[in-house]
Amino acid sequence: MIRRDITMNDKEMIHNSARLFKILGDETRLSILHLLSKAEANVSTIVNHIGIEQSNASHQLKILKDHRLIQSRREGKSVVYFPDDNHIYEILDQVFAHIKEDTDTE
C-alpha cells in the first residue's frame, strides 16, 4: 500500500470540496440547478417551477452565484440565470444516475 501524506494543497482542496458539497446538499439549490440545467430562467420562472418564495429564491441564487455555480445577465427589467460551469452539471448527472439506479433495483 502506498502511503502519501496529505499536503496543504490537498487539505485546501478537501476543504473547498466539502464546502461545495455543503452548497449542493440543499434541496432548493439542487432544484434550481436542475431547472437551470434544462433552460435559462428568471426568478419568477424559478419561483413558479420550484414552488418557493421569491425572497428564498433570490437568497439561494445569490449563494449559487457567489460559489460560481450559476451566472446571470440582465434582459430588460429581468435577470436571467444560467449555468456557470458544466463540471457541476456533469457531477449532478452522475449523482442522479446513481440515485436512479438505486430506485430501479427496488
mmCIF file with all atom_site columns, C-alpha atoms in Angstrom, residues 11-21:
data_model
loop_
_atom_site.group_PDB
_atom_site.id
_atom_site.type_symbol
_atom_site.label_atom_id
_atom_site.label_alt_id
_atom_site.label_comp_id
_atom_site.label_asym_id
_atom_site.label_entity_id
_atom_site.label_seq_id
_atom_site.pdbx_PDB_ins_code
_atom_site.Cartn_x
_atom_site.Cartn_y
_atom_site.Cartn_z
_atom_site.occupancy
_atom_site.B_iso_or_equiv
_atom_site.pdbx_formal_charge
_atom_site.auth_seq_id
_atom_site.auth_comp_id
_atom_site.auth_asym_id
_atom_site.auth_atom_id
_atom_site.pdbx_PDB_model_num
ATOM 1  C CA . LYS A 1 11 ? -6.164  19.905 2.658  1.00 0.00 ? 11 LYS A CA 1
ATOM 2  C CA . GLU A 1 12 ? -7.275  23.086 0.929  1.00 0.00 ? 12 GLU A CA 1
ATOM 3  C CA . MET A 1 13 ? -8.769  21.074 -1.947 1.00 0.00 ? 13 MET A CA 1
ATOM 4  C CA . ILE A 1 14 ? -10.604 18.813 0.510  1.00 0.00 ? 14 ILE A CA 1
ATOM 5  C CA . HIS A 1 15 ? -11.857 21.832 2.492  1.00 0.00 ? 15 HIS A CA 1
ATOM 6  C CA . ASN A 1 16 ? -13.106 23.572 -0.664 1.00 0.00 ? 16 ASN A CA 1
ATOM 7  C CA . SER A 1 17 ? -14.687 20.346 -1.922 1.00 0.00 ? 17 SER A CA 1
ATOM 8  C CA . ALA A 1 18 ? -16.536 19.890 1.375  1.00 0.00 ? 18 ALA A CA 1
ATOM 9  C CA . ARG A 1 19 ? -17.841 23.470 1.090  1.00 0.00 ? 19 ARG A CA 1
ATOM 10 C CA . LEU A 1 20 ? -19.075 22.719 -2.429 1.00 0.00 ? 20 LEU A CA 1
ATOM 11 C CA . PHE A 1 21 ? -20.848 19.558 -1.283 1.00 0.00 ? 21 PHE A CA 1
#
